[in-house]
Tab-separated table of C-alpha atoms and ligand atoms in Angstrom:
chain	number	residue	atom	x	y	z
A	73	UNK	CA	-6.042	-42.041	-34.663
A	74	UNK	CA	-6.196	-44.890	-32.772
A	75	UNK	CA	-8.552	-46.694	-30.225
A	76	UNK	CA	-8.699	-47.967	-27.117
A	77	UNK	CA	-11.759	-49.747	-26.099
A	78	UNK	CA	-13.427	-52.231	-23.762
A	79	UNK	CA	-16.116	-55.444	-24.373
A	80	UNK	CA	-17.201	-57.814	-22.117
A	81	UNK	CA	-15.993	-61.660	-24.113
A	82	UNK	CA	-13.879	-64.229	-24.027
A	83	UNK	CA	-10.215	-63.141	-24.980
A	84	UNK	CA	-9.921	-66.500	-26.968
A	85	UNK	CA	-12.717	-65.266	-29.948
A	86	UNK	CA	-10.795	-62.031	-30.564
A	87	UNK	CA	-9.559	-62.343	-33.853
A	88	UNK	CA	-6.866	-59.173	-33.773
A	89	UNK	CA	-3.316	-59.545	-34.514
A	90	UNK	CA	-2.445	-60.235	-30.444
A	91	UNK	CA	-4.041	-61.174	-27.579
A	92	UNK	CA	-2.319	-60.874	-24.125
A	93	UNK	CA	-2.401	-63.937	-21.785
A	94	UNK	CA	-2.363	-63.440	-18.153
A	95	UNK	CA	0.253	-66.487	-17.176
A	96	UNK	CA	2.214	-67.855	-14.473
A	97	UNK	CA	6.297	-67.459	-14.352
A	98	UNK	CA	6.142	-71.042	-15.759
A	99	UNK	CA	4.596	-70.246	-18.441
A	100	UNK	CA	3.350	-73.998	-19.136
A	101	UNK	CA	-0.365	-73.448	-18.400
A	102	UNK	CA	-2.577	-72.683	-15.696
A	103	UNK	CA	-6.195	-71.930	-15.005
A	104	UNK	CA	-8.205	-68.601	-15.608
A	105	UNK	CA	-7.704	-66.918	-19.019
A	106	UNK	CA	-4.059	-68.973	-19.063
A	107	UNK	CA	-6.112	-72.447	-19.336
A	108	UNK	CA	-8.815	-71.044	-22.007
A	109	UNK	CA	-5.897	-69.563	-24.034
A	110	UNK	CA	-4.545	-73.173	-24.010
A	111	UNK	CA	-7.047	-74.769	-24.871
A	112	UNK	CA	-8.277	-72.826	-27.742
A	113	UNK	CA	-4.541	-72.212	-29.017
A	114	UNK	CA	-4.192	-76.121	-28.895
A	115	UNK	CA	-0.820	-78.105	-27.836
A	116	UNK	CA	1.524	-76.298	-30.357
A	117	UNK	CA	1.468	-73.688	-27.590
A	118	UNK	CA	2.692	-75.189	-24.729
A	119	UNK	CA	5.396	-76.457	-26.860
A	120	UNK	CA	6.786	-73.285	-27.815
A	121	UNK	CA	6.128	-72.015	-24.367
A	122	UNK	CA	8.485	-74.687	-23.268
A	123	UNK	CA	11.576	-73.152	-25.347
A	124	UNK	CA	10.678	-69.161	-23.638
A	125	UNK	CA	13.014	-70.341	-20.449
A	126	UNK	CA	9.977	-68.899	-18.493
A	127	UNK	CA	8.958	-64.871	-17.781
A	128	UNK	CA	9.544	-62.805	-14.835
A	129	UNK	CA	6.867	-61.055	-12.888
A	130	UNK	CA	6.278	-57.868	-14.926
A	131	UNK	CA	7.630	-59.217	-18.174
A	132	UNK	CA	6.943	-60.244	-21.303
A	133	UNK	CA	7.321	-63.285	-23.593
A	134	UNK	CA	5.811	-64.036	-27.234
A	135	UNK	CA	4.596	-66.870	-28.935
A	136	UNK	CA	2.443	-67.555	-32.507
A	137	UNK	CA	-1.138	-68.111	-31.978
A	138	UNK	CA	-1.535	-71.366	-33.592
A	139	UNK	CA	-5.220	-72.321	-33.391
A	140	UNK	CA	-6.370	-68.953	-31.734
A	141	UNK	CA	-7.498	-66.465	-34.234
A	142	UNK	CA	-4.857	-63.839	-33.134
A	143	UNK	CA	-1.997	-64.520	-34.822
A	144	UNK	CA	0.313	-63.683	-31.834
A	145	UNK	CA	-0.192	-64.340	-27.709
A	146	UNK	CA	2.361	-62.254	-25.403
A	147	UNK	CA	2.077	-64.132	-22.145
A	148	UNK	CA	2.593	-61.572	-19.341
A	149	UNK	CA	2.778	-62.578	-15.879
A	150	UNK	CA	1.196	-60.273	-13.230
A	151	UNK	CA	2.077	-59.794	-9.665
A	152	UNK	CA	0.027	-61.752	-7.046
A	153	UNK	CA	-1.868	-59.509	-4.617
A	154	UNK	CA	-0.011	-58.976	-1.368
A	155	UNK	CA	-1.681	-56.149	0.290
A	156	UNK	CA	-0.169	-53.199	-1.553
A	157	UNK	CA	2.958	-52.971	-0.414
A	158	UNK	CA	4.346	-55.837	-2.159
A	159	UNK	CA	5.727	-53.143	-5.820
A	160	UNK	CA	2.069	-54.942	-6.802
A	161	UNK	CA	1.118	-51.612	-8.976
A	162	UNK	CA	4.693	-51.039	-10.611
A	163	UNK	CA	4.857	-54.684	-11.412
A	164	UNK	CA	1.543	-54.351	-13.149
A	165	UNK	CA	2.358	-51.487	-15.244
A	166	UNK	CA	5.242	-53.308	-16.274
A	167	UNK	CA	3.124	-55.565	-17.490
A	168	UNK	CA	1.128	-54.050	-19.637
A	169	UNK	CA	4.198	-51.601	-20.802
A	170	UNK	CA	6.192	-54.950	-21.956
A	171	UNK	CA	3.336	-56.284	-23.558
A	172	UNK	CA	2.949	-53.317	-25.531
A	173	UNK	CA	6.726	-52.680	-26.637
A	174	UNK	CA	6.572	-56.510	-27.581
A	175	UNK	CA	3.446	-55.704	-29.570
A	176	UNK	CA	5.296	-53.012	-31.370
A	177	UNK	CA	8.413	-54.704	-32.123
A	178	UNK	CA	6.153	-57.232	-33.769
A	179	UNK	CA	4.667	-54.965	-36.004
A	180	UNK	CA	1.033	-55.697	-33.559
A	181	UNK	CA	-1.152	-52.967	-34.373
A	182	UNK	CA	-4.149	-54.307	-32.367
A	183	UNK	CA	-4.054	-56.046	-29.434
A	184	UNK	CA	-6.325	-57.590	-26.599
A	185	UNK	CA	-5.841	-57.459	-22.822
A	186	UNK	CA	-7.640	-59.659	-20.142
A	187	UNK	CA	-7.958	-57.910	-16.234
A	188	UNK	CA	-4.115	-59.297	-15.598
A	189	UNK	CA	-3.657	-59.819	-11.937
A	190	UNK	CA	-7.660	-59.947	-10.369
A	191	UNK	CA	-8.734	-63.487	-10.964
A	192	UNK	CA	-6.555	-66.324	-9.265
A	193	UNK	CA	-3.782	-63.510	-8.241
A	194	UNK	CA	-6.575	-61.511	-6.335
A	195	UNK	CA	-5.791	-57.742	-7.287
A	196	UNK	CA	-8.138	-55.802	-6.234
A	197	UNK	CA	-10.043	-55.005	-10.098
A	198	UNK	CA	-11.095	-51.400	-9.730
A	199	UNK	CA	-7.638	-50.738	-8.289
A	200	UNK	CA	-6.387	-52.946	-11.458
A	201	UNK	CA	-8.330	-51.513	-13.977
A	202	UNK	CA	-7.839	-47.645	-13.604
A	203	UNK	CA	-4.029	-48.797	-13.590
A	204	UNK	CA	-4.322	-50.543	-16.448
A	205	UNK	CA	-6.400	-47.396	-18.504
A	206	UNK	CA	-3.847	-44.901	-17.697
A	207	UNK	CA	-0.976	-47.317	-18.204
A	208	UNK	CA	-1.780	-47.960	-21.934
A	209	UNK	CA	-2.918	-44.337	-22.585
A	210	UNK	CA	0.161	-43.021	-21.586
A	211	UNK	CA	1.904	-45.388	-23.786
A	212	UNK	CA	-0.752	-45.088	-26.381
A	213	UNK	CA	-0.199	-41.055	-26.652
A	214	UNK	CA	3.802	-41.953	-27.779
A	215	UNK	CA	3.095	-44.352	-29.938
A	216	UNK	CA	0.876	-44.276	-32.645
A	217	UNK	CA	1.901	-47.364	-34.548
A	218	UNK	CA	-0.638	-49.437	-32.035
A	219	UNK	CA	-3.569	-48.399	-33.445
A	220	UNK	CA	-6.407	-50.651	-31.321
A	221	UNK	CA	-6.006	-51.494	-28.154
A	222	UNK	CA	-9.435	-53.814	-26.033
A	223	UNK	CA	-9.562	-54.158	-22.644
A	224	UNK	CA	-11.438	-57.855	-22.727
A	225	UNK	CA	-13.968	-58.452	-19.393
A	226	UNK	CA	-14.812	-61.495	-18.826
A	227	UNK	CA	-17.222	-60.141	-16.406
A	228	UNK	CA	-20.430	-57.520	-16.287
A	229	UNK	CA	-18.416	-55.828	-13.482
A	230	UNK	CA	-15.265	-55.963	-15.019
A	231	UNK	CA	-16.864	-54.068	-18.228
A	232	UNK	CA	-18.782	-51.686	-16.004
A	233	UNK	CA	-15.738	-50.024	-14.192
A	234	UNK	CA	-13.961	-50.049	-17.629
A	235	UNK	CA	-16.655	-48.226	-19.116
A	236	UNK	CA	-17.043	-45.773	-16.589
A	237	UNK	CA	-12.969	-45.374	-17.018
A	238	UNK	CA	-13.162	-44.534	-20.471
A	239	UNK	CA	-15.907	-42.863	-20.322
B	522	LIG	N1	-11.323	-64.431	-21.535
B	522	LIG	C1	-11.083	-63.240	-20.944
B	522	LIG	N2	-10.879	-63.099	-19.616
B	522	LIG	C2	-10.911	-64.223	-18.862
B	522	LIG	C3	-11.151	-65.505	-19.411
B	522	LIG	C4	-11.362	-65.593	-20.820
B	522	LIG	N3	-11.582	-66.739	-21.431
B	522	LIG	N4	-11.114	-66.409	-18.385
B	522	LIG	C5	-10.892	-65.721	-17.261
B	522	LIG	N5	-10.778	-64.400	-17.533
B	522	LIG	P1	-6.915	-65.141	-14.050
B	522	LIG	P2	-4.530	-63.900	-12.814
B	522	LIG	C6	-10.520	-63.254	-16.643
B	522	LIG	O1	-7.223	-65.866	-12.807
B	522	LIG	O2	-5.346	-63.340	-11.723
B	522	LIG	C7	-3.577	-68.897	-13.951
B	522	LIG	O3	-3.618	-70.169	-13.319
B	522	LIG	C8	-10.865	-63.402	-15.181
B	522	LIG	O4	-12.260	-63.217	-14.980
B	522	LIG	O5	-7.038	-65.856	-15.341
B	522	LIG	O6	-3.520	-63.022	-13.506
B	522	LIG	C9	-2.178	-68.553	-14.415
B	522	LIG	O7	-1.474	-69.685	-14.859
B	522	LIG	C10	-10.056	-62.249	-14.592
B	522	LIG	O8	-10.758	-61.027	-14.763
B	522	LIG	O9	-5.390	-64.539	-14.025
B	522	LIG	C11	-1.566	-67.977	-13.167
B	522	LIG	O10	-1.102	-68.987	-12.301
B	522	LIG	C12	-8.828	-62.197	-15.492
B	522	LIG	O11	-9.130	-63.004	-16.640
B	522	LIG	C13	-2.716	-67.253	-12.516
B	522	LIG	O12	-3.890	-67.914	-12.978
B	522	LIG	C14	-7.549	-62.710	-14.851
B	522	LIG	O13	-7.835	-63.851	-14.061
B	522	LIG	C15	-2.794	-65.815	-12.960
B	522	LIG	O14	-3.784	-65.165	-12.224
């Protein structure tokens, strides 16, 4: 059986075998969750960031942890918010679909996710967050091999609408 969850912490604690970093198409560092992942992972990261030619809103890229205690981070970079009408909500299922077939192909069996897309990118988190749930359930229900999945607030409202979503 496997688990899908949600805490309220700082991504960069979680020791579980990924964690997902929020990033910019750069991939070379940024604020938010992308500058604590940094920082924590140490400079090793940015180095082998440099070599990933970049990511693609909606994709996927993967790099060791170094200094985190996750051994892997996917870097994922979200859409920014444009109003709606910008492919914001299929770009941000992509995200968390990539990130999870990159998981699997890495033999990840638990993995943490940060609210991709509502801090600096400004999408709208409740809107974010029920996308998010039924985005990873549905990929969840085909494939069993990821057996923990954590949504990872950084906020007390962030954990509140998650809770009330998996509820
Ligand atoms: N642990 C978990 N979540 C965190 C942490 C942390 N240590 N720090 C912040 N958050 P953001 P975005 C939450 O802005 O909107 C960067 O400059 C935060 O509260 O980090 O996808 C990149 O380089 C929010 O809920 O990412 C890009 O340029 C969530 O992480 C841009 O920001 C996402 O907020 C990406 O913007």
């Amino acid at each position: 059986m496997n688990i899908l969850r949600t805490i309220q912490a700082d991504i960069t604690t979680l020791k579980l075998d990924a964690i997902v970093n929020a990033a910019n198409s750069s991939l070379l560092g940024g604020g938010g969750v992308d500058g604590a992942i940094h920082r924590a992972a140490g400079p090793d990261l940015v180095h082998a960031c440099r070599l990933l030619g970049g990511c693609k809103t909606g994709e996927a890229k993967i790099t060791p942890g170094f200094r985190l205690p996750a051994n892997y981070v996917i870097h994922t970079v979200g859409p920014v918010w444009r109003g709606g009408n910008a492919d914001e909500a299929a770009l941000l299922a992509r995200c968390y679909q990539n990130s999870l077939a990159l998981a699997l192909a890495n033999g990840v069996q638990s993995i943490a996710f940060p609210c991709i897309s509502t801090g600096i990118f400004g999408y709208p988190a409740e809107q974010a967050a029920q996308l998010a749930c039924h985005t990873v359930q549905e990929f969840m229900a085909k494939e069993p091999s990821i057996s923990e999945v954590v949504f990872c607030c950084f906020s007390a409202a962030d954990l509140v609408l998650y809770q009330a979503l998996l509820a």
